[in-house]
Coordinates of C-alpha atoms in Angstrom, one line a residue:
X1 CA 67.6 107.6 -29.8
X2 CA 68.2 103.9 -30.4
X3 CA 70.1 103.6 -27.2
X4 CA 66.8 105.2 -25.3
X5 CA 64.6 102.6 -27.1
X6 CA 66.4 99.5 -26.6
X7 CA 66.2 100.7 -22.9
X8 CA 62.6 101.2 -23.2
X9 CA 62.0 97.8 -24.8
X10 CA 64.3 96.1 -22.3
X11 CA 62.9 97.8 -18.7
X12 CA 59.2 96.7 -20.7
X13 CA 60.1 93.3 -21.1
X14 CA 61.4 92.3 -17.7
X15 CA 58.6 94.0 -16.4
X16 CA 56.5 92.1 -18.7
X17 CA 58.3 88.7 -17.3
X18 CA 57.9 89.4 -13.8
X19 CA 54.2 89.9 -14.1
X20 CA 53.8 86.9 -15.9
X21 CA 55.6 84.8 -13.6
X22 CA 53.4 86.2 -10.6
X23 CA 50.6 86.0 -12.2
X24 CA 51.3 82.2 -12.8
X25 CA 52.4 81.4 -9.6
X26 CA 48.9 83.0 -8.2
X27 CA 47.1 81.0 -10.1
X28 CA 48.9 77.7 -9.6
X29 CA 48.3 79.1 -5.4
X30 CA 44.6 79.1 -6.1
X31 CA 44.5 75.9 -7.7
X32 CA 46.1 73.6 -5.5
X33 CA 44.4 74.9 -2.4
X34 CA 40.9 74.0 -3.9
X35 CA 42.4 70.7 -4.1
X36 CA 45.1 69.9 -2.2
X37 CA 44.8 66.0 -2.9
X38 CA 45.2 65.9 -6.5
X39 CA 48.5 64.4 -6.9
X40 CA 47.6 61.1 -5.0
X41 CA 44.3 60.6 -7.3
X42 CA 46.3 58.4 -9.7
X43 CA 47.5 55.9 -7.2
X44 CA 43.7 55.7 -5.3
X45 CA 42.7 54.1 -9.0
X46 CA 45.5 51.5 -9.2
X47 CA 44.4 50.4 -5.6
X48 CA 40.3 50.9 -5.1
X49 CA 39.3 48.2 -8.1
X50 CA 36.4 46.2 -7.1
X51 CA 36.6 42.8 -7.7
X52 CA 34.4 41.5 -11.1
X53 CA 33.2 38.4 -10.2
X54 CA 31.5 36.1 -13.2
X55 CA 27.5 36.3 -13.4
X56 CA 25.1 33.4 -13.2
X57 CA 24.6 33.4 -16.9
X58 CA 27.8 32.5 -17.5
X59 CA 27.2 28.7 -16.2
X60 CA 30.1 29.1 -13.9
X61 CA 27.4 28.1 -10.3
X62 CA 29.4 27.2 -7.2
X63 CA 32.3 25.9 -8.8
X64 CA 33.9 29.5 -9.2
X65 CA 34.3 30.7 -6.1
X66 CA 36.3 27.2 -5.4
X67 CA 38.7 27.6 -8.6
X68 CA 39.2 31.7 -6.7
X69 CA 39.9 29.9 -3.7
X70 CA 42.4 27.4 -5.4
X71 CA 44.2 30.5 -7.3
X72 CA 44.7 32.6 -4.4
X73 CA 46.4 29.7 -2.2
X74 CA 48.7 28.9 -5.1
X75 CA 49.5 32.9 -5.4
X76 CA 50.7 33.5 -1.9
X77 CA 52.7 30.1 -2.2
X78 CA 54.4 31.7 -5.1
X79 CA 54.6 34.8 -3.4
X80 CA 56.3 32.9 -0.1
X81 CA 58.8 31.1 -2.4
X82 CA 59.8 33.9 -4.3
X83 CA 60.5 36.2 -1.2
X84 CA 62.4 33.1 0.2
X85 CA 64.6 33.3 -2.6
X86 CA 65.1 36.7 -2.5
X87 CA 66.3 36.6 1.1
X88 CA 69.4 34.6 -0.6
X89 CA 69.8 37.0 -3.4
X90 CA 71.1 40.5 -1.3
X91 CA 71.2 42.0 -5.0
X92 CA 67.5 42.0 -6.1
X93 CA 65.9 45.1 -6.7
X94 CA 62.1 46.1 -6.1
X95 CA 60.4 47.6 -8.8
X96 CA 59.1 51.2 -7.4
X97 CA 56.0 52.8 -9.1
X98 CA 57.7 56.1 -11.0
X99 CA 56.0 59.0 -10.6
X100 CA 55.5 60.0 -14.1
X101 CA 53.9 63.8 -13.5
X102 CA 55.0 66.7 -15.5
X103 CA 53.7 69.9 -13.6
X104 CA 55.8 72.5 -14.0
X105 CA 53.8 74.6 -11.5
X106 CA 55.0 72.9 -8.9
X107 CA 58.6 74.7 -9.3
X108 CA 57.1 78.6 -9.6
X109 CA 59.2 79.6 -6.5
X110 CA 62.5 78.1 -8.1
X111 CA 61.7 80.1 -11.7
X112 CA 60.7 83.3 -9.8
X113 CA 64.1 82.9 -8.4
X114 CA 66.3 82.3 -11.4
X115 CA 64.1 84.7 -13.4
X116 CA 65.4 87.5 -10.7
X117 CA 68.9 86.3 -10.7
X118 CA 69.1 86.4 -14.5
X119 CA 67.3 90.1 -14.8
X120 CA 69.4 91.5 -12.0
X121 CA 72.7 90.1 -14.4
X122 CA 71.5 91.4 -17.6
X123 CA 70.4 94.9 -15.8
X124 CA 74.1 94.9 -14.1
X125 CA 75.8 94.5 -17.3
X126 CA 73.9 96.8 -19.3
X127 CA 73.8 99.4 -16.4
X128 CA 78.0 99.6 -16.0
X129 CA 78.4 99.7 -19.8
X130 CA 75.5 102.4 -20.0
X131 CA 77.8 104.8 -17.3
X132 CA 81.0 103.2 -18.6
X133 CA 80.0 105.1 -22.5
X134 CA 79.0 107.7 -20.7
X135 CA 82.2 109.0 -18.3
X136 CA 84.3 108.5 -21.6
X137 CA 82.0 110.4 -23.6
X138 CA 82.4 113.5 -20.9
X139 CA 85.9 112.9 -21.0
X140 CA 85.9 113.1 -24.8
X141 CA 84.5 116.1 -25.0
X142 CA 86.5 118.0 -22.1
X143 CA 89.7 116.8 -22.9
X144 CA 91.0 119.6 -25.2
X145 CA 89.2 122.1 -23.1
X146 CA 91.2 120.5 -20.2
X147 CA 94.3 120.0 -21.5
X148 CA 95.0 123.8 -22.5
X149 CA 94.8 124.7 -19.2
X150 CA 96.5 122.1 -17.1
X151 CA 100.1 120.8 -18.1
X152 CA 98.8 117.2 -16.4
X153 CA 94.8 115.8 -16.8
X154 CA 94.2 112.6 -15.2
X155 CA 97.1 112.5 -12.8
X156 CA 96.9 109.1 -10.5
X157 CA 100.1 109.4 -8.8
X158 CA 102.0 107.3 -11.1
X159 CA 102.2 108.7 -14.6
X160 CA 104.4 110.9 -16.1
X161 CA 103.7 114.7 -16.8
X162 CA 102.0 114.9 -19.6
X163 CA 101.0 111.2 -20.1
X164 CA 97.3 111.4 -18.1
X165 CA 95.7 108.3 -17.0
X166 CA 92.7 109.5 -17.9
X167 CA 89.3 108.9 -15.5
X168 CA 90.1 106.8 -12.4
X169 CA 87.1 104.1 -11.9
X170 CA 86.3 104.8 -8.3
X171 CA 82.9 102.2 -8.6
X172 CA 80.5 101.0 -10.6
X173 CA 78.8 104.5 -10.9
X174 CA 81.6 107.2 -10.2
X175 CA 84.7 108.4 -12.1
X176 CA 87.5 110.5 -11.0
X177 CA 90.3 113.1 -12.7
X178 CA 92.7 115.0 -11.0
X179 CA 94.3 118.1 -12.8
X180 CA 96.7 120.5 -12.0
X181 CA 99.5 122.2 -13.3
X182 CA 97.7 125.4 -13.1
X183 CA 98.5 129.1 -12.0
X184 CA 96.0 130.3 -8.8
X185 CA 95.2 126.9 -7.9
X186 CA 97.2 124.3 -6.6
X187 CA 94.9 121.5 -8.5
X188 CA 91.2 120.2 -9.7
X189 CA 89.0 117.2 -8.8
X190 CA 86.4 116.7 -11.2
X191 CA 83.8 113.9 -9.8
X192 CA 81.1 112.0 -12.3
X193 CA 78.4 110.8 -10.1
X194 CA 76.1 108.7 -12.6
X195 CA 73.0 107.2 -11.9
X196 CA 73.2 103.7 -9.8
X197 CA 72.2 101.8 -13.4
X198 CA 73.3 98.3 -12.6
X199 CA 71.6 98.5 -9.4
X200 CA 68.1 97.1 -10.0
X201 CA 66.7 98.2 -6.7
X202 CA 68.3 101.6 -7.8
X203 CA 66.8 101.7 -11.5
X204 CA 63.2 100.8 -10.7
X205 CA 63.4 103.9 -7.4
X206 CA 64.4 106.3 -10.7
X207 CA 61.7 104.8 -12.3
X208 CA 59.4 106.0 -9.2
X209 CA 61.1 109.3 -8.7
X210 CA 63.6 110.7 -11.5
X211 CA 67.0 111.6 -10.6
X212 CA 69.9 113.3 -12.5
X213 CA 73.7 112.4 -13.1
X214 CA 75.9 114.9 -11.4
X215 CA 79.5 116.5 -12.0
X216 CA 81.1 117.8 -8.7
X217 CA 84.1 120.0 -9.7
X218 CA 86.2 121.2 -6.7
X219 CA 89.2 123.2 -7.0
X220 CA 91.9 123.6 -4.1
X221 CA 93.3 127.4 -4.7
X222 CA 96.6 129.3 -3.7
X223 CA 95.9 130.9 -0.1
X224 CA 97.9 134.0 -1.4
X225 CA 95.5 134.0 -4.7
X226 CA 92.2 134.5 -2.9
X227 CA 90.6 136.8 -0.3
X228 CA 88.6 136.0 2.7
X229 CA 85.0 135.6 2.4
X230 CA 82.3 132.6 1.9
X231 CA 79.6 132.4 -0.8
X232 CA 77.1 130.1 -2.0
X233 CA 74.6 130.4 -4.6
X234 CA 72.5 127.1 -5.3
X235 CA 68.7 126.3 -6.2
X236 CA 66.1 126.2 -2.7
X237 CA 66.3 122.4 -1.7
X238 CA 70.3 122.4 -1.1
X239 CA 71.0 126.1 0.0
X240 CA 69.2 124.2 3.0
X241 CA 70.7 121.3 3.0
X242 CA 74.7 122.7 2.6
X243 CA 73.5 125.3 5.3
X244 CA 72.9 122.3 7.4
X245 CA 75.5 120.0 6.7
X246 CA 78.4 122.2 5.8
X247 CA 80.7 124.0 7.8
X248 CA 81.8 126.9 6.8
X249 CA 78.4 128.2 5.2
X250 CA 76.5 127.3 8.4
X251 CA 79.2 129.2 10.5
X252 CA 79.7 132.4 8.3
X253 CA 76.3 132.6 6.6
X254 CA 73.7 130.9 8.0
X255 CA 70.8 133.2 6.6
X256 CA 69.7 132.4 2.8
X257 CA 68.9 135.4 0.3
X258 CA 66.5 135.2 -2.7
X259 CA 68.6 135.4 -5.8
X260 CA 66.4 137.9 -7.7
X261 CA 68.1 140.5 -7.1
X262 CA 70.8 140.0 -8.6
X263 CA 68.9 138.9 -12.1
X264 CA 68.5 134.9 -11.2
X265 CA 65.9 133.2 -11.2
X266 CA 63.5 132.7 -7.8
X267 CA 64.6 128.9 -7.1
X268 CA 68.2 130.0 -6.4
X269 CA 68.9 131.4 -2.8
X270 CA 72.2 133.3 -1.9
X271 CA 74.1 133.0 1.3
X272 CA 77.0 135.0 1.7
X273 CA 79.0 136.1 4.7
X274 CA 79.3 139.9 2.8
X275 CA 77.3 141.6 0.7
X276 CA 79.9 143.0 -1.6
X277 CA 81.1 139.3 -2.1
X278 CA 78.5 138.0 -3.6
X279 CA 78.2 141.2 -6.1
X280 CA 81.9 141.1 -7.0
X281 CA 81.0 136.9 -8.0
X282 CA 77.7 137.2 -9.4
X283 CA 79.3 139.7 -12.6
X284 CA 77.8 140.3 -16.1
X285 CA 79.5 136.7 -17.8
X286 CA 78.5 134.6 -14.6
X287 CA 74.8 135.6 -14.3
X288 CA 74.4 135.0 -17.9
X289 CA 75.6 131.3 -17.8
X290 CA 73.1 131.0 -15.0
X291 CA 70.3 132.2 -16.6
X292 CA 71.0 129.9 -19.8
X293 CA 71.1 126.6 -17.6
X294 CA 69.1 127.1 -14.8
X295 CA 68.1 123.6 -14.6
X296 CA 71.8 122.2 -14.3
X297 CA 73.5 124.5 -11.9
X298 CA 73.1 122.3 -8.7
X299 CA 75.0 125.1 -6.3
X300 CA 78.6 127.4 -6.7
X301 CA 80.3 127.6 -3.2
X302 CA 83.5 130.0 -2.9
X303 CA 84.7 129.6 0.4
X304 CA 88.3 130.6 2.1
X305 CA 87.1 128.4 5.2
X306 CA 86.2 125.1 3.4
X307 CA 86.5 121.8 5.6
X308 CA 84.1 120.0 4.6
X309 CA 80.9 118.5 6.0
X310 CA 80.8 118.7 9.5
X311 CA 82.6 116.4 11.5
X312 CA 80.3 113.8 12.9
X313 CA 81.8 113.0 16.6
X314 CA 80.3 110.4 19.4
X315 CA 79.2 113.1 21.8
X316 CA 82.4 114.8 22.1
X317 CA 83.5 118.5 21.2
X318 CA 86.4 118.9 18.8
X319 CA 89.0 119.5 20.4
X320 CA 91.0 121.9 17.8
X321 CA 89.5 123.8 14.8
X322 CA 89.0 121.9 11.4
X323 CA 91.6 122.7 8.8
X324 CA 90.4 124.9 6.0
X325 CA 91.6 125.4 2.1
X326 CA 90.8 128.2 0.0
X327 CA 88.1 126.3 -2.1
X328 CA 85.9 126.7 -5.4
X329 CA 83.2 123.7 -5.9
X330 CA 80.7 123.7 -8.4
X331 CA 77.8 120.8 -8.7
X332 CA 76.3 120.7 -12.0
X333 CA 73.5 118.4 -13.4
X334 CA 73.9 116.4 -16.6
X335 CA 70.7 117.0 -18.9
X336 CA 68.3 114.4 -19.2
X337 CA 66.7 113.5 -15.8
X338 CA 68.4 110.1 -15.8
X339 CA 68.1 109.5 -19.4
X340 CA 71.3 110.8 -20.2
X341 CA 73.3 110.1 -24.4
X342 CA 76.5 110.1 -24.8
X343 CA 75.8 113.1 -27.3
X344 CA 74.3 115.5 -24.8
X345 CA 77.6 115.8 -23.1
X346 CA 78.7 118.4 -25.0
X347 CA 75.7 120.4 -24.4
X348 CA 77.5 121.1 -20.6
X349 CA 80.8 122.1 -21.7
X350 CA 80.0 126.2 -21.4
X351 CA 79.6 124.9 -17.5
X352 CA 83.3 123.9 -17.0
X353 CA 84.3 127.0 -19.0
X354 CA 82.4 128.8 -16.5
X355 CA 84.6 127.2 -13.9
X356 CA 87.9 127.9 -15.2
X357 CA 86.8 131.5 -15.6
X358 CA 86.1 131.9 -11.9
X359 CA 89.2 130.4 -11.1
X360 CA 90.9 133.5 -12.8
X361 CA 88.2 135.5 -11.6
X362 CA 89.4 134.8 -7.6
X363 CA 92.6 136.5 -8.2
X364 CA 91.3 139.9 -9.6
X365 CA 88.4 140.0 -7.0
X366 CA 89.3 141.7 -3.9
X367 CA 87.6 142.7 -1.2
X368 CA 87.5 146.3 0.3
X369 CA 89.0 147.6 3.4
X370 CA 85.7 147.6 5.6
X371 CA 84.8 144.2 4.0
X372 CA 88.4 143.0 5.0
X373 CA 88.0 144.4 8.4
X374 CA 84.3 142.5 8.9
X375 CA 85.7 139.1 7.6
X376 CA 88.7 139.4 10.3
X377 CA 86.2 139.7 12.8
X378 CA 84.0 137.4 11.9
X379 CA 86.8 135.0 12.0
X380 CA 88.2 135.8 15.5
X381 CA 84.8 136.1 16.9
X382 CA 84.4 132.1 15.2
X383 CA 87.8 131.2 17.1
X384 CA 86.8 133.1 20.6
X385 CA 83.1 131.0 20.7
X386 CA 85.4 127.9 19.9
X387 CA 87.5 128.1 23.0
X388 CA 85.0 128.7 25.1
X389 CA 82.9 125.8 24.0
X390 CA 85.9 123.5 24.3
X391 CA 88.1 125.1 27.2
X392 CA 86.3 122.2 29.4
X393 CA 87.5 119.5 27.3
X394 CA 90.8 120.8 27.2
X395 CA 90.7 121.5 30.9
X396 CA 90.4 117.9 31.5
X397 CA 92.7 117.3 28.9
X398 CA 95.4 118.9 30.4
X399 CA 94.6 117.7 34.4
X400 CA 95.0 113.8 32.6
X401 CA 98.6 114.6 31.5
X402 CA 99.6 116.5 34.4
X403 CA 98.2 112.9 36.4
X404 CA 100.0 110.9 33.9
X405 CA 103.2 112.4 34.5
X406 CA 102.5 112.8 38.3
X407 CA 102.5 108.9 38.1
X408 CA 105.5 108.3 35.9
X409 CA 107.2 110.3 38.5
X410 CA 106.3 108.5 41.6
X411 CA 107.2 105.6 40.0
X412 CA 110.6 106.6 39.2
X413 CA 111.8 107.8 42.7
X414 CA 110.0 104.2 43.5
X415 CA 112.4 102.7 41.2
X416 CA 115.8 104.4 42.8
X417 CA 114.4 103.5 45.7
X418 CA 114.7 100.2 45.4
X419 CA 117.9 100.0 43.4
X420 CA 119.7 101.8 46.1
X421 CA 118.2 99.6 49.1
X422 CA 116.1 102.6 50.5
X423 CA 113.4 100.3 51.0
X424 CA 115.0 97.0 53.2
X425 CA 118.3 98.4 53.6
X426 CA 120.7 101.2 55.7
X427 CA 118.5 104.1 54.5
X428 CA 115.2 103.0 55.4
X429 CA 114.8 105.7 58.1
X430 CA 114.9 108.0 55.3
X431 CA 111.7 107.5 53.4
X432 CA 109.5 109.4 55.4
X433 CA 111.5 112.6 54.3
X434 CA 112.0 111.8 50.6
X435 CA 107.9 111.4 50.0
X436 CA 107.2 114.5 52.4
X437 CA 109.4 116.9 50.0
X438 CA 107.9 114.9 47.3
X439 CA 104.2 115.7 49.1
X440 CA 105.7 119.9 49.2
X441 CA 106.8 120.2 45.8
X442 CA 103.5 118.7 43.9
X443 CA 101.4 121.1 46.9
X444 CA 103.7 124.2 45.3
X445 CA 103.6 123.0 41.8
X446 CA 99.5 122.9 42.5
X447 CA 99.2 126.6 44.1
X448 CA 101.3 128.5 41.6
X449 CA 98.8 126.5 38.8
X450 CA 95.9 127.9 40.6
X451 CA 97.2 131.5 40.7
X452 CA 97.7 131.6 36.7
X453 CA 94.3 130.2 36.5
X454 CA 92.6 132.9 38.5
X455 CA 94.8 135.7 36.7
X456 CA 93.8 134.0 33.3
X457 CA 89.6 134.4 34.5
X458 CA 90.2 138.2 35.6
X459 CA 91.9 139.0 32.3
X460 CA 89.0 137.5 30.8
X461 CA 86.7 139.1 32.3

């Protein structure tokens, strides 16, 4: 509670600070261009003094203006001696008029700037100690949890079994763990994706909009250990967008499913690629987990096709399927909306039980033998609708190796030609007859190609 206030107090401040300095800076604007002159006032009254003259009662008559006369001829003598001399003197200096103004306005751009640069520090190093407390406290209170089920938690590559490493700092905002040592799966990657905190830009758009941490759990498992079948259950907003961007679900289960039916709530959708998939997953234990943290399960995805997103090419097919893993991954929201404690951690920890207990749950759930025979056929009939869409690219693919080595040859007999003297020598008269078999045997090579490729369209057909 502390934490959240300080936070409070702090985010009020700067914004306190940067209102203060625009408003100050306006104001200083409006001022100066109602008089833009204002700085050379002081140096108009050293140099516009009228001259004060004595008055008649002062007895002085005519004889003043002579004895003015007299005083400005001896001046500018003194004045012409004195610059004479200093034309001897290379070293004399000439007293300047000093400026003596203390406006501080003058500099608002300057303090706007170091008033940004110092906020943007003291947010950086308050935000990467903020998710810095926070990815120890998760790992604090999974640790035993984790450690009774894998023989190595926080494997970077390097340790020792059962030394851990503990979280791997990927940036300023996301932590990794690696686990495995596990029976049905061949190993888990546990992501914490926090909030962007020392990223000003980043804090005030949560400020606008809030935003949650997230934990993305994916576990690679055994091929032998799982059967064939994809499934996805996640709340309205990224059902759509997975169906979108992922692979597998927008291959093998493009249509989404309200989740009522099986005794969810309405914002979840269901996309399965078989029906009794998604009933042999959604049992008693996993529906009830559901139900108690609606708000932080971001989507379960079981999938025996995973690849991925999509691939993102520059206008080109793929040329060969993806490669797929038997996969589990989970995306689960950290309570709060963005105003995560270190304490409410251990609030989530039923989740990653809930993860470990469908891991189990893969290898006792099987499908039956029409299901089997439907996911088989979905399969080749996703294999079949891939070669067709890339039997063009592979067409030319082939005809640009068969040129390629059509080349290397030429060049070769080329070669021999010359080493033997074919070309200036004895044997010239034989050339004609070495590139006309040449010419026959590429012709034949050609023809019998063309008769497989016709016998390959019937068959198809």
């Amino acid at each position: 509670m502390r934490t959240v206030m300080a936070d409070a107090r702090l985010k009020t401040l700067l914004v306190l600070l940067v209102l203060s300095l625009y408003v100050r800076a306006s104001k200083y604007q409006a001022e100066t261009e109602d008089n833009d002159f204002a700085d050379f006032e002081e140096f108009d009254d050293d140099f516009e003094r009228p001259y004060q003259g004595a008055s008649p009662a002062d007895g002085g008559g005519a004889a003043e203006p002579e004895r003015a006369a007299d005083a400005g001829r001896a001046a500018a003598a003194d004045d012409r001696a004195q610059q004479h001399d200093g034309d001897d003197d290379d070293d004399a200096l000439v007293e300047v008029p000093v400026h003596r103004s203390t406006n501080w306005d003058k500099f608002y751009v300057e303090m706007l700037m170091i008033a940004g640069i110092v906020v943007y520090f003291i947010n950086f190093v308050s935000g990467k100690t903020r998710n810095q407390k926070l990815a120890n406290a998760w790992l604090s209170a999974h640790k035993n949890l984790l450690e009774s089920n894998f023989s190595m938690v926080g494997d970077d590559g390097k340790a020792e079994p059962g030394s851990g490493a503990g979280l791997l700092k990927e940036s300023e905002n996301m932590y990794t763990l690696w686990c495995s040592g596990r029976v049905c799966c061949e190993g888990m990657l546990v992501q914490l994706k926090f909030l962007k905190r020392q990223d000003l830009v980043s804090v005030i758009s949560t400020m606008m909009k809030a935003a949650s941490d997230q934990v993305e759990i994916r576990v690679t498992m055994n091929a032998e250990e799982m059967d064939t079948f994809v499934f996805c259950l996640a709340n309205k907003k990224s059902a759509a967008r997975l169906a979108k961007e992922m692979t597998d679900i927008s291959t093998y289960c493009p249509e989404r499913k309200s989740a009522e039916r099986f005794g969810l709530p309405a914002h979840f959708s269901v996309l399965s690629e078989i029906h009794e998939a998604a009933a042999a997953v959604l049992d008693a234990r996993v529906v009830a987990v559901v139900n108690k943290y609606p708000e932080l399960v971001e989507y379960i995805h079981v999938s025996d096709q995973y690849s991925g997103p999509k691939q993102q090419l520059d206008d080109q097919a793929p040329v060969e399927l993806p490669k797929v893993k038997p996969t589990l991954a989970f995306c689960f929201n950290l309570p709060g909306r963005g105003r995560l404690q270190p304490a409410d951690v251990e609030t989530v920890r039923p989740l990653m039980q809930l993860v470990l207990y469908m891991v189990d749950r893969m290898k006792r759930c099987k499908l039956g033998r029409e299901g089997r025979l439907k996911a088989e056929k979905n399969r080749l009939r996703v294999q079949e609708i891939f070669l067709k869409q890339t039997h063009q690219s592979r067409a030319e693919k082939a005809q640009a190796k068969r040129e390629e080595k059509r080349r290397l040859e030429k060049e070769r007999i080329l070669e021999v030609r010359d080493r033997d003297g074919w070309r200036w020598g004895a044997n010239r008269e034989e050339d004609p007859e070495k590139q006309r078999r040449l010419e026959e045997k590429n012709e034949k090579r050609e023809a019998k190609r063309r008769a497989q490729m016709r016998q390959m369209k019937v068959k198809a057909l």
